[in-house]
GROMACS .gro file of C-alpha atoms in nm:
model
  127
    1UNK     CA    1  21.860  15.377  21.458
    2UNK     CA    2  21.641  15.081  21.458
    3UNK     CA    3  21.681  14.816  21.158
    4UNK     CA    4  21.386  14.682  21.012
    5UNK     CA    5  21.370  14.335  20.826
    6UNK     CA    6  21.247  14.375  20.445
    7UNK     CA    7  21.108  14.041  20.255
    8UNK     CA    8  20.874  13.922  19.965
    9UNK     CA    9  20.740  13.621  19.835
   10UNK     CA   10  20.837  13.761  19.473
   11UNK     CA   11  21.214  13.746  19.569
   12UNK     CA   12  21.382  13.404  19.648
   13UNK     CA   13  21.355  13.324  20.058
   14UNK     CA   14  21.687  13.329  20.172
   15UNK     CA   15  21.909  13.022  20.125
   16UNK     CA   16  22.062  13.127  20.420
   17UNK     CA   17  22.151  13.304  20.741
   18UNK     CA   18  22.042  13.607  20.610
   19UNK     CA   19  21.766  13.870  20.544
   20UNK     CA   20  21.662  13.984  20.168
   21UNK     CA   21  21.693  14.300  20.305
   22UNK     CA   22  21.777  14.549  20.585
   23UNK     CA   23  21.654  14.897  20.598
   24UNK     CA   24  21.797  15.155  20.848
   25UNK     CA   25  21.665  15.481  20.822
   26UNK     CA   26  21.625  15.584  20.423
   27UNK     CA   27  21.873  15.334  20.363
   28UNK     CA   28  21.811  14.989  20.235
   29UNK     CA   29  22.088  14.696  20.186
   30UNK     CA   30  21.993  14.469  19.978
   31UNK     CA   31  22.139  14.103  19.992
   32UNK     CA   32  22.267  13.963  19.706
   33UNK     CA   33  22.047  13.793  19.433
   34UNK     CA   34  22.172  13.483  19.201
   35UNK     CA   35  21.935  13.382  18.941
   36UNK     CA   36  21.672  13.204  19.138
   37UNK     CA   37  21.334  13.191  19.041
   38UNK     CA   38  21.149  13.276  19.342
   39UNK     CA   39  20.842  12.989  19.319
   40UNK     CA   40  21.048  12.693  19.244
   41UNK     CA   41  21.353  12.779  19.420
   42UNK     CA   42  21.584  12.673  19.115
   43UNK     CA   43  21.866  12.867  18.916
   44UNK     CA   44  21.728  12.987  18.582
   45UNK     CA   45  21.922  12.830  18.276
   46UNK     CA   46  22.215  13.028  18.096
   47UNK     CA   47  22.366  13.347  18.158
   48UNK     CA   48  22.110  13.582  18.004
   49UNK     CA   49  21.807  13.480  18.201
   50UNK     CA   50  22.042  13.437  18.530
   51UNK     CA   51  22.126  13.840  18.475
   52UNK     CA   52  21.771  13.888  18.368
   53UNK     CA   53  21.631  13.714  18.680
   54UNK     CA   54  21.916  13.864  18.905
   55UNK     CA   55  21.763  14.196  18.824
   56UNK     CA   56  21.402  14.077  18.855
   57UNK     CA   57  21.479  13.980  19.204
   58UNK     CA   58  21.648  14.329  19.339
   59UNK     CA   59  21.368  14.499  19.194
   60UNK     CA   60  21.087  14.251  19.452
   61UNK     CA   61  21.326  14.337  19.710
   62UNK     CA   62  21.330  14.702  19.638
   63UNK     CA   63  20.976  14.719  19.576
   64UNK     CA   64  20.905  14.557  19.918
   65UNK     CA   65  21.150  14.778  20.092
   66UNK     CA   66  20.909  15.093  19.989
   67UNK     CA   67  21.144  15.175  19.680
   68UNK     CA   68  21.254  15.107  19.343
   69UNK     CA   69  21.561  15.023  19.147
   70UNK     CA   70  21.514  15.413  19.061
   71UNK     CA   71  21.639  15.451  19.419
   72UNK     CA   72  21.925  15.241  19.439
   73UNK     CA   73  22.248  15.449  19.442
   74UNK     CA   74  22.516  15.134  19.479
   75UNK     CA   75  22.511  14.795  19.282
   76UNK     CA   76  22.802  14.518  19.285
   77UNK     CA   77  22.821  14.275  19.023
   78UNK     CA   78  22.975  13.905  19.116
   79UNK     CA   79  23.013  13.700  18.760
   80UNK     CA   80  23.197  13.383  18.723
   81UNK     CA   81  23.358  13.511  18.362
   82UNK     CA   82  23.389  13.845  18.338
   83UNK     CA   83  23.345  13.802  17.968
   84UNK     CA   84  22.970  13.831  18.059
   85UNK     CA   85  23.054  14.173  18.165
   86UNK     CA   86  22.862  14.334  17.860
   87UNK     CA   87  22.604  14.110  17.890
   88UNK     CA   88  22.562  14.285  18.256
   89UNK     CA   89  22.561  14.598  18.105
   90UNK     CA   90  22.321  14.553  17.814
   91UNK     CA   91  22.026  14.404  18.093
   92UNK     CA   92  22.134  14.650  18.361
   93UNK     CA   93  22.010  14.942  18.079
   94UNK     CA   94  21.645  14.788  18.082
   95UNK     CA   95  21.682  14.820  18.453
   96UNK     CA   96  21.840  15.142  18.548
   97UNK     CA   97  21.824  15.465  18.375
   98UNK     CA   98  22.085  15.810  18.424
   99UNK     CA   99  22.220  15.953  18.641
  100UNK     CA  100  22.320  15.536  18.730
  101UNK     CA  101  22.447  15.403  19.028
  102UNK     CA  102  22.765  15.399  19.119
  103UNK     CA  103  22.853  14.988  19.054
  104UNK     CA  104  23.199  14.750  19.078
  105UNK     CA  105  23.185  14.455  18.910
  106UNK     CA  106  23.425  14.186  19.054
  107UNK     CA  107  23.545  13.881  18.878
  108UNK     CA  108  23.503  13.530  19.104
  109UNK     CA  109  23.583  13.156  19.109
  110UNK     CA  110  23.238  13.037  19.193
  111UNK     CA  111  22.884  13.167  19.305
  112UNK     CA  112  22.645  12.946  19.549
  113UNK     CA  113  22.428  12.677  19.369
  114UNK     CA  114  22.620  12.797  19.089
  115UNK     CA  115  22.524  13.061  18.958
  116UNK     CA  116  22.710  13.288  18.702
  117UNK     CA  117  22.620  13.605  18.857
  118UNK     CA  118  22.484  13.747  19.138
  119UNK     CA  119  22.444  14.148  19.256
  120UNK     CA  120  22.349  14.326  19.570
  121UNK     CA  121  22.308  14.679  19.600
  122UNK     CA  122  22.204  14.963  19.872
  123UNK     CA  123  21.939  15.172  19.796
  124UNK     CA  124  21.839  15.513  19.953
  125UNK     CA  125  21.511  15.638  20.003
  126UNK     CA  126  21.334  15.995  20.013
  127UNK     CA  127  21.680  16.089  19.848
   0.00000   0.00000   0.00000
């Protein structure tokens, strides 16, 4: 199958050697998002509007890709503290309703420009 490159403007360009996106077929892998605000390139302050603008980003991605966070059947979760964990979960419910996606959240030293959190996900389309 042939790969096709997905990006936006409304997500942050890639920091590196990377593509926002990859779809292949129906399905999309998204690369994962920190909390950078996609005009001036910079982290977002605190943990809140990191997760907020984590999400904000997927969903550009998503939307470019043809889809929708509707559509996106795995999510990982990177945080620095996983004492933010709830914090993930409150935002991701503004985000994603039932059935959810299947998600791991993984506990890590440090995130690049760091960030507290970052998530990618794969999404599947025409599903």
């Amino acid at each position: 199958m042939r790969k096709t490159i997905v990006s936006t403007p409304k997500a942050p360009a890639a920091i590196g050697t990377y593509s926002q996106a990859v779809k292949v077929g129906d399905t999309v892998y998204l690369s994962g998002q920190i909390g950078l605000d996609p005009v001036a390139m910079t982290l977002v302050d605190g943990i809140d509007a990191q997760i907020v603008q984590v999400f904000e980003n997927l969903k550009a991605v998503a939307e470019a890709a043809g889809g929708s966070l509707a559509d996106v059947v795995k999510l990982n979760v990177f945080l620095t503290d996983l004492g933010n964990f709830a914090k993930v979960n409150e935002t991701m419910a503004r985000y994603f309703s039932e059935p959810f996606p299947a998600r791991a959240a993984v506990g890590v030293k440090e995130l690049p420009r760091g960030a507290l959190v970052e998530a990618d996900a794969v999404m599947c389309l025409g599903a």
